[in-house]
Amino acid sequence: MIIVMEINCPEEQVDAVVGKLEQHGLQAHLIRGVKRIVIGAVGDKGSIQTMGIEGMPGVMSVVPIMKPFKLVSREARGENSVVRVGNVDIGGRQIALMAGPCAVETADQMYAAAEAVKSSGAGILRGGAFKPRTSPYSFQGLEEEGLKMMSEAAKKFGLATVTEVIDLQSLDKALKYVDMVQIGARNMQNFRLLQAVGRAGCPVLLKRGLSATVEEWLMAAEYIASEGNAGIVLCERGIRTFEGYTRNTLDLSAVPLVKSLSHLPVVVDPSHATGIRALVGPMSLAAVAAGADGLLVEVHPDPQRALCDGKQSLSPGEFSRVAEELKAVAAAVGRAA
Ligand code: PEP
Ligand code: MN
């Protein structure tokens, strides 16, 4: 259920409704729009109907939400949400560029990556310090040392940072160094981890699971939102199909679909979606044309020597060309890049 309050209704009336919901054992989540406040009430539907919320002062209407995801649904909030990461907004007119290597390797590598992505207009530096690798014998990441390297490089160039967390320990460490945490495809349904990032309250980049439906993805976002964290950005990164030429199949239709179902910003990761460097540029342009609010792109100062995902990583020069080409596409769909 969402409770739509009257425009400019006093805070006491909002508090009274919240109090009543909580008294009946329901969770109340305030969603503040530009003009009005709506209250998302989560819990037993039956009790909401009988507790007399509809007649309370300041209440304009009580609307049931039919979808299984509630707080993240379009019904709960008509306006697009904008998530602020450091000094970068994701979900506004400007296309947000997040870029950097798959894995943090050395301080020099992060410095070179930060310099390159900044000069091409990226606002957020990415880099993995806890790598969820398919093989236990592959490079697993530099952990806290890596986080330090990334945060130092980002500071030098005025960039915000995002890194993947894989469990509660890595979350605790990441929160000391980065502006946004990423839940990777493999952990999209790690519900305890989702709840923990929800409680942490930091911006979250939630990747779509390898074989997750759109509804499962939005339910994962709901786990984070239900802990009181509204700072969620969804990331389409390709799904598993029968196609073997690309690493995954980029589901671009998910971008406008999810934006119709949810108020959350949606970004696209063309690197993991394709696994092929030459496809990253075209898919970046297509993603922005389809309405994506940003891109997450793997960029390495020397892709041939990358310890992880070199084949899909752009060189600084390639990234700069893609960033330049994005400008015309963004303008064509009423955005800026
Ligand atoms: C990554 O971003 O480095 C990563 C491992 O991505 P995904 O979870 O989408 O595979
Ligand atoms: Mn990678």
Tab-separated table of C-alpha atoms and ligand atoms in Angstrom:
chain	number	residue	atom	x	y	z
A	1	MET	CA	0.000	0.000	0.000
A	2	ILE	CA	1.076	3.549	-0.473
A	3	ILE	CA	-0.457	6.408	1.414
A	4	VAL	CA	-0.442	9.587	-0.622
A	5	MET	CA	-0.382	12.663	1.607
A	6	GLU	CA	-1.847	16.016	0.573
A	7	ILE	CA	0.528	18.564	-0.955
A	8	ASN	CA	2.342	20.537	1.775
A	9	CYS	CA	0.688	18.613	4.576
A	10	PRO	CA	2.336	19.328	7.949
A	11	GLU	CA	4.970	16.911	9.274
A	12	GLU	CA	2.808	16.129	12.333
A	13	GLN	CA	0.184	14.587	10.083
A	14	VAL	CA	2.844	12.446	8.408
A	15	ASP	CA	4.178	11.435	11.834
A	16	ALA	CA	0.686	10.488	12.978
A	17	VAL	CA	0.174	8.176	9.993
A	18	VAL	CA	3.628	6.618	10.466
A	19	GLY	CA	2.875	6.139	14.179
A	20	LYS	CA	-0.420	4.424	13.425
A	21	LEU	CA	1.193	2.072	10.890
A	22	GLU	CA	3.983	1.149	13.292
A	23	GLN	CA	1.526	0.636	16.118
A	24	HIS	CA	-0.102	-2.046	13.942
A	25	GLY	CA	3.232	-3.736	13.281
A	26	LEU	CA	3.710	-2.371	9.754
A	27	GLN	CA	6.843	-0.844	8.306
A	28	ALA	CA	6.513	2.754	7.099
A	29	HIS	CA	8.910	4.181	4.505
A	30	LEU	CA	8.789	7.864	3.634
A	31	ILE	CA	9.236	8.664	-0.020
A	32	ARG	CA	9.753	12.402	-0.401
A	33	GLY	CA	8.957	13.809	-3.825
A	34	VAL	CA	9.320	17.413	-4.932
A	35	LYS	CA	5.676	18.207	-4.248
A	36	ARG	CA	4.393	15.652	-1.823
A	37	ILE	CA	5.252	12.887	0.588
A	38	VAL	CA	4.008	9.376	0.091
A	39	ILE	CA	4.326	6.688	2.729
A	40	GLY	CA	5.054	3.144	1.657
A	41	ALA	CA	3.394	0.760	4.116
A	42	VAL	CA	4.683	-2.786	4.057
A	43	GLY	CA	3.046	-5.586	5.967
A	44	ASP	CA	-0.253	-7.379	6.244
A	45	LYS	CA	-2.676	-5.928	3.703
A	46	GLY	CA	-5.728	-6.824	5.783
A	47	SER	CA	-4.694	-4.773	8.766
A	48	ILE	CA	-3.963	-1.684	6.632
A	49	GLN	CA	-7.517	-1.752	5.332
A	50	THR	CA	-9.087	-1.893	8.774
A	51	MET	CA	-6.976	0.610	10.709
A	52	GLY	CA	-8.719	3.712	9.393
A	53	ILE	CA	-5.761	5.382	7.690
A	54	GLU	CA	-8.011	6.719	4.940
A	55	GLY	CA	-9.835	9.096	7.297
A	56	MET	CA	-6.737	10.555	8.964
A	57	PRO	CA	-5.904	14.278	8.516
A	58	GLY	CA	-3.578	14.964	5.593
A	59	VAL	CA	-4.231	11.637	3.871
A	60	MET	CA	-5.311	12.117	0.261
A	61	SER	CA	-5.570	8.506	-0.817
A	62	VAL	CA	-4.542	4.969	0.003
A	63	VAL	CA	-3.444	3.020	-3.061
A	64	PRO	CA	-2.710	-0.696	-3.146
A	65	ILE	CA	0.463	-1.754	-4.972
A	66	MET	CA	-0.241	-4.880	-6.954
A	67	LYS	CA	3.364	-5.709	-7.843
A	68	PRO	CA	5.381	-7.883	-5.446
A	69	PHE	CA	8.028	-5.164	-5.312
A	70	LYS	CA	6.563	-2.190	-3.475
A	71	LEU	CA	8.988	0.528	-2.416
A	72	VAL	CA	10.974	0.409	-5.646
A	73	SER	CA	7.885	0.354	-7.866
A	74	ARG	CA	6.770	3.150	-10.148
A	75	GLU	CA	3.460	3.132	-8.309
A	76	ALA	CA	5.214	4.175	-5.113
A	77	ARG	CA	6.978	7.082	-6.807
A	78	GLY	CA	6.087	8.653	-10.120
A	79	GLU	CA	9.231	10.786	-10.384
A	80	ASN	CA	12.577	9.261	-11.312
A	81	SER	CA	14.877	8.759	-8.339
A	82	VAL	CA	18.270	10.394	-8.485
A	83	VAL	CA	21.047	8.694	-6.511
A	84	ARG	CA	23.962	10.858	-5.443
A	85	VAL	CA	27.377	9.185	-5.302
A	86	GLY	CA	30.103	11.524	-4.046
A	87	ASN	CA	29.370	14.579	-6.175
A	88	VAL	CA	27.825	12.645	-9.079
A	89	ASP	CA	24.085	12.303	-9.669
A	90	ILE	CA	22.817	9.117	-11.294
A	91	GLY	CA	19.334	9.370	-12.769
A	92	GLY	CA	19.287	13.048	-13.743
A	93	ARG	CA	19.741	14.577	-17.207
A	94	GLN	CA	23.477	13.902	-17.269
A	95	ILE	CA	24.597	10.396	-18.246
A	96	ALA	CA	26.804	9.091	-15.412
A	97	LEU	CA	30.020	7.409	-16.489
A	98	MET	CA	31.596	4.870	-14.131
A	99	ALA	CA	34.825	3.443	-15.433
A	100	GLY	CA	38.039	1.753	-14.397
A	101	PRO	CA	39.698	-1.636	-14.373
A	102	CYS	CA	38.035	-4.909	-13.514
A	103	ALA	CA	40.479	-5.399	-10.641
A	104	VAL	CA	42.740	-3.097	-8.684
A	105	GLU	CA	46.285	-4.344	-9.396
A	106	THR	CA	48.800	-1.654	-8.410
A	107	ALA	CA	48.833	1.960	-7.222
A	108	ASP	CA	50.327	3.047	-10.576
A	109	GLN	CA	47.651	1.207	-12.534
A	110	MET	CA	44.893	2.916	-10.502
A	111	TYR	CA	46.539	6.314	-10.880
A	112	ALA	CA	46.741	5.881	-14.671
A	113	ALA	CA	43.167	4.565	-14.833
A	114	ALA	CA	41.832	7.435	-12.721
A	115	GLU	CA	43.639	10.022	-14.827
A	116	ALA	CA	42.324	8.472	-18.053
A	117	VAL	CA	38.701	8.087	-17.051
A	118	LYS	CA	38.577	11.556	-15.494
A	119	SER	CA	39.906	13.168	-18.647
A	120	SER	CA	37.133	11.455	-20.656
A	121	GLY	CA	34.410	12.778	-18.369
A	122	ALA	CA	33.790	9.881	-15.970
A	123	GLY	CA	32.756	10.918	-12.475
A	124	ILE	CA	33.087	7.546	-10.749
A	125	LEU	CA	36.111	5.256	-10.664
A	126	ARG	CA	35.493	1.512	-10.491
A	127	GLY	CA	37.899	-1.205	-9.395
A	128	GLY	CA	37.445	-4.614	-7.822
A	129	ALA	CA	39.343	-5.451	-4.643
A	130	PHE	CA	37.289	-8.535	-3.739
A	131	LYS	CA	36.865	-10.508	-6.933
A	132	PRO	CA	34.228	-13.249	-7.144
A	133	ARG	CA	36.142	-15.395	-9.679
A	134	THR	CA	34.787	-18.514	-11.318
A	135	SER	CA	38.039	-20.339	-10.557
A	136	PRO	CA	39.571	-20.455	-7.074
A	137	TYR	CA	42.981	-20.337	-8.797
A	138	SER	CA	42.359	-16.961	-10.490
A	139	PHE	CA	43.481	-13.635	-8.985
A	140	GLN	CA	41.112	-12.916	-6.090
A	141	GLY	CA	41.862	-9.235	-5.554
A	142	LEU	CA	44.058	-7.121	-3.277
A	143	GLU	CA	41.329	-6.601	-0.667
A	144	GLU	CA	41.930	-3.672	1.723
A	145	GLU	CA	45.271	-2.736	0.112
A	146	GLY	CA	43.419	-2.422	-3.189
A	147	LEU	CA	40.715	-0.244	-1.663
A	148	LYS	CA	43.397	2.132	-0.391
A	149	MET	CA	45.010	2.346	-3.828
A	150	MET	CA	41.697	3.093	-5.476
A	151	SER	CA	40.608	5.693	-2.972
A	152	GLU	CA	43.961	7.505	-3.170
A	153	ALA	CA	43.878	7.607	-6.970
A	154	ALA	CA	40.260	8.787	-6.939
A	155	LYS	CA	41.048	11.580	-4.470
A	156	LYS	CA	43.845	12.911	-6.677
A	157	PHE	CA	41.447	13.326	-9.584
A	158	GLY	CA	38.270	14.270	-7.703
A	159	LEU	CA	36.443	11.055	-8.582
A	160	ALA	CA	33.878	9.125	-6.569
A	161	THR	CA	34.405	5.364	-6.227
A	162	VAL	CA	32.508	2.096	-6.535
A	163	THR	CA	33.707	-1.381	-5.592
A	164	GLU	CA	32.141	-4.813	-5.328
A	165	VAL	CA	31.440	-6.403	-1.967
A	166	ILE	CA	30.990	-10.147	-1.674
A	167	ASP	CA	30.207	-10.704	2.000
A	168	LEU	CA	29.747	-8.888	5.296
A	169	GLN	CA	33.487	-8.589	5.973
A	170	SER	CA	34.246	-7.015	2.613
A	171	LEU	CA	31.285	-4.664	3.079
A	172	ASP	CA	32.697	-3.397	6.390
A	173	LYS	CA	36.060	-2.765	4.753
A	174	ALA	CA	34.634	-1.152	1.608
A	175	LEU	CA	32.531	1.288	3.621
A	176	LYS	CA	35.741	2.838	4.981
A	177	TYR	CA	37.052	3.706	1.506
A	178	VAL	CA	34.383	3.962	-1.200
A	179	ASP	CA	31.308	6.047	-2.027
A	180	MET	CA	29.196	3.236	-3.488
A	181	VAL	CA	29.182	-0.534	-3.112
A	182	GLN	CA	28.406	-2.958	-5.902
A	183	ILE	CA	26.479	-6.177	-5.484
A	184	GLY	CA	27.684	-8.362	-8.323
A	185	ALA	CA	25.621	-10.624	-10.537
A	186	ARG	CA	26.639	-13.696	-8.542
A	187	ASN	CA	25.375	-12.186	-5.298
A	188	MET	CA	22.161	-10.621	-6.531
A	189	GLN	CA	20.144	-13.068	-4.468
A	190	ASN	CA	22.425	-13.154	-1.439
A	191	PHE	CA	19.609	-11.846	0.693
A	192	ARG	CA	21.634	-11.380	3.877
A	193	LEU	CA	24.134	-9.277	1.966
A	194	LEU	CA	21.317	-7.249	0.405
A	195	GLN	CA	19.881	-6.569	3.848
A	196	ALA	CA	23.295	-5.581	5.154
A	197	VAL	CA	23.871	-3.032	2.379
A	198	GLY	CA	20.335	-1.853	3.018
A	199	ARG	CA	21.182	-1.209	6.652
A	200	ALA	CA	24.532	0.375	5.732
A	201	GLY	CA	22.590	3.104	3.942
A	202	CYS	CA	25.295	3.750	1.338
A	203	PRO	CA	24.589	4.043	-2.415
A	204	VAL	CA	24.346	0.572	-3.965
A	205	LEU	CA	24.935	-0.575	-7.537
A	206	LEU	CA	22.814	-3.701	-7.885
A	207	LYS	CA	23.753	-5.841	-10.853
A	208	ARG	CA	21.266	-8.165	-12.495
A	209	GLY	CA	21.960	-11.833	-11.752
A	210	LEU	CA	23.313	-14.084	-14.488
A	211	SER	CA	19.945	-15.776	-14.941
A	212	ALA	CA	17.661	-13.421	-13.069
A	213	THR	CA	14.300	-12.311	-14.385
A	214	VAL	CA	13.454	-8.625	-14.191
A	215	GLU	CA	11.091	-9.378	-11.324
A	216	GLU	CA	13.746	-11.253	-9.328
A	217	TRP	CA	16.106	-8.324	-9.878
A	218	LEU	CA	13.535	-5.820	-8.626
A	219	MET	CA	12.766	-8.048	-5.640
A	220	ALA	CA	16.471	-7.973	-4.794
A	221	ALA	CA	16.293	-4.163	-4.908
A	222	GLU	CA	13.240	-4.341	-2.649
A	223	TYR	CA	15.347	-6.199	-0.044
A	224	ILE	CA	17.712	-3.214	0.077
A	225	ALA	CA	14.910	-0.635	0.080
A	226	SER	CA	13.009	-2.487	2.807
A	227	GLU	CA	15.932	-1.825	5.161
A	228	GLY	CA	15.474	1.912	4.594
A	229	ASN	CA	18.086	2.450	1.879
A	230	ALA	CA	16.689	4.253	-1.156
A	231	GLY	CA	20.060	4.838	-2.829
A	232	ILE	CA	19.834	1.975	-5.316
A	233	VAL	CA	21.059	1.998	-8.926
A	234	LEU	CA	20.194	-1.019	-11.084
A	235	CYS	CA	22.793	-2.342	-13.528
A	236	GLU	CA	21.951	-4.500	-16.554
A	237	ARG	CA	25.070	-6.555	-17.315
A	238	GLY	CA	23.808	-9.187	-19.710
A	239	ILE	CA	22.143	-12.510	-19.028
A	240	ARG	CA	22.955	-16.136	-19.820
A	241	THR	CA	21.497	-17.380	-23.078
A	242	PHE	CA	22.350	-20.101	-25.595
A	243	GLU	CA	24.538	-17.619	-27.544
A	244	GLY	CA	28.204	-18.448	-27.257
A	245	TYR	CA	29.882	-15.714	-29.297
A	246	THR	CA	29.340	-13.127	-26.598
A	247	ARG	CA	30.057	-13.634	-22.892
A	248	ASN	CA	26.430	-12.806	-22.070
A	249	THR	CA	23.470	-11.412	-23.990
A	250	LEU	CA	22.822	-7.746	-23.290
A	251	ASP	CA	19.115	-7.385	-22.541
A	252	LEU	CA	18.681	-3.807	-23.660
A	253	SER	CA	14.903	-4.060	-23.564
A	254	ALA	CA	15.277	-4.382	-19.792
A	255	VAL	CA	16.313	-0.716	-19.631
A	256	PRO	CA	13.021	0.894	-20.730
A	257	LEU	CA	11.084	-1.990	-19.170
A	258	VAL	CA	12.621	-1.554	-15.733
A	259	LYS	CA	12.284	2.207	-15.954
A	260	SER	CA	8.568	1.739	-16.521
A	261	LEU	CA	8.270	-0.664	-13.569
A	262	SER	CA	10.538	1.189	-11.130
A	263	HIS	CA	11.592	4.729	-10.271
A	264	LEU	CA	15.207	3.639	-9.699
A	265	PRO	CA	18.003	4.703	-12.078
A	266	VAL	CA	19.213	2.030	-14.515
A	267	VAL	CA	22.749	1.801	-15.899
A	268	VAL	CA	24.297	-0.644	-18.357
A	269	ASP	CA	27.580	-2.542	-18.170
A	270	PRO	CA	28.481	-3.261	-21.809
A	271	SER	CA	31.803	-4.853	-20.780
A	272	HIS	CA	30.501	-7.900	-18.910
A	273	ALA	CA	27.437	-7.996	-21.167
A	274	THR	CA	29.516	-8.683	-24.277
A	275	GLY	CA	32.985	-9.758	-23.102
A	276	ILE	CA	34.366	-8.286	-26.343
A	277	ARG	CA	36.191	-4.963	-26.491
A	278	ALA	CA	34.964	-4.096	-29.997
A	279	LEU	CA	31.332	-4.393	-28.901
A	280	VAL	CA	31.622	-2.141	-25.859
A	281	GLY	CA	31.401	1.133	-27.826
A	282	PRO	CA	28.367	0.229	-29.959
A	283	MET	CA	26.500	-1.198	-26.944
A	284	SER	CA	27.322	1.897	-24.875
A	285	LEU	CA	25.701	4.089	-27.514
A	286	ALA	CA	22.719	1.747	-27.788
A	287	ALA	CA	22.266	1.710	-24.001
A	288	VAL	CA	22.076	5.490	-23.824
A	289	ALA	CA	19.687	5.544	-26.788
A	290	ALA	CA	17.484	3.041	-24.897
A	291	GLY	CA	17.286	5.358	-21.887
A	292	ALA	CA	20.090	4.168	-19.606
A	293	ASP	CA	21.060	6.685	-16.925
A	294	GLY	CA	24.711	5.739	-17.042
A	295	LEU	CA	27.356	3.218	-18.040
A	296	LEU	CA	29.786	1.028	-16.145
A	297	VAL	CA	32.756	0.408	-18.431
A	298	GLU	CA	35.957	-1.522	-17.835
A	299	VAL	CA	38.949	0.628	-18.757
A	300	HIS	CA	42.536	-0.478	-18.178
A	301	PRO	CA	45.693	1.552	-18.843
A	302	ASP	CA	47.170	-1.532	-20.543
A	303	PRO	CA	44.390	-4.038	-21.361
A	304	GLN	CA	46.812	-6.669	-22.755
A	305	ARG	CA	48.396	-6.996	-19.335
A	306	ALA	CA	45.225	-6.839	-17.246
A	307	LEU	CA	44.992	-9.523	-14.552
A	308	CYS	CA	41.272	-9.778	-15.126
A	309	ASP	CA	38.904	-9.207	-18.070
A	310	GLY	CA	41.503	-7.648	-20.400
A	311	LYS	CA	39.622	-8.826	-23.501
A	312	GLN	CA	36.638	-6.681	-22.677
A	313	SER	CA	38.565	-3.696	-21.280
A	314	LEU	CA	38.962	-0.492	-23.267
A	315	SER	CA	42.251	1.361	-23.454
A	316	PRO	CA	42.161	5.013	-22.337
A	317	GLY	CA	42.092	6.123	-25.990
A	318	GLU	CA	39.189	3.823	-26.854
A	319	PHE	CA	37.223	4.987	-23.824
A	320	SER	CA	37.782	8.594	-24.716
A	321	ARG	CA	36.397	7.987	-28.240
A	322	VAL	CA	33.300	6.247	-26.865
A	323	ALA	CA	32.728	9.085	-24.384
A	324	GLU	CA	32.941	11.565	-27.264
A	325	GLU	CA	30.520	9.583	-29.465
A	326	LEU	CA	28.049	9.359	-26.595
A	327	LYS	CA	27.468	13.107	-26.679
A	328	ALA	CA	25.433	13.079	-29.906
A	329	VAL	CA	23.391	10.050	-28.868
A	330	ALA	CA	22.661	11.554	-25.456
A	331	ALA	CA	21.581	14.839	-27.050
A	332	ALA	CA	19.283	12.950	-29.447
A	333	VAL	CA	17.367	11.490	-26.473
A	334	GLY	CA	17.282	14.722	-24.470
A	335	ARG	CA	20.220	13.887	-22.200
A	336	ALA	CA	23.754	15.187	-21.785
A	337	ALA	CA	26.991	13.200	-21.777
B	1	PEP	C1	32.540	-6.757	-12.161
B	1	PEP	O1	31.879	-5.717	-12.307
B	1	PEP	O2	33.771	-6.774	-12.093
B	1	PEP	C2	31.828	-8.053	-12.142
B	1	PEP	C3	32.387	-9.151	-11.619
B	1	PEP	O3	30.631	-7.995	-12.705
B	1	PEP	P1	29.398	-9.045	-12.714
B	1	PEP	O4	29.009	-9.240	-11.300
B	1	PEP	O5	28.383	-8.317	-13.539
B	1	PEP	O6	29.879	-10.298	-13.390
B	2	MN	MN	35.302	-7.670	-14.806
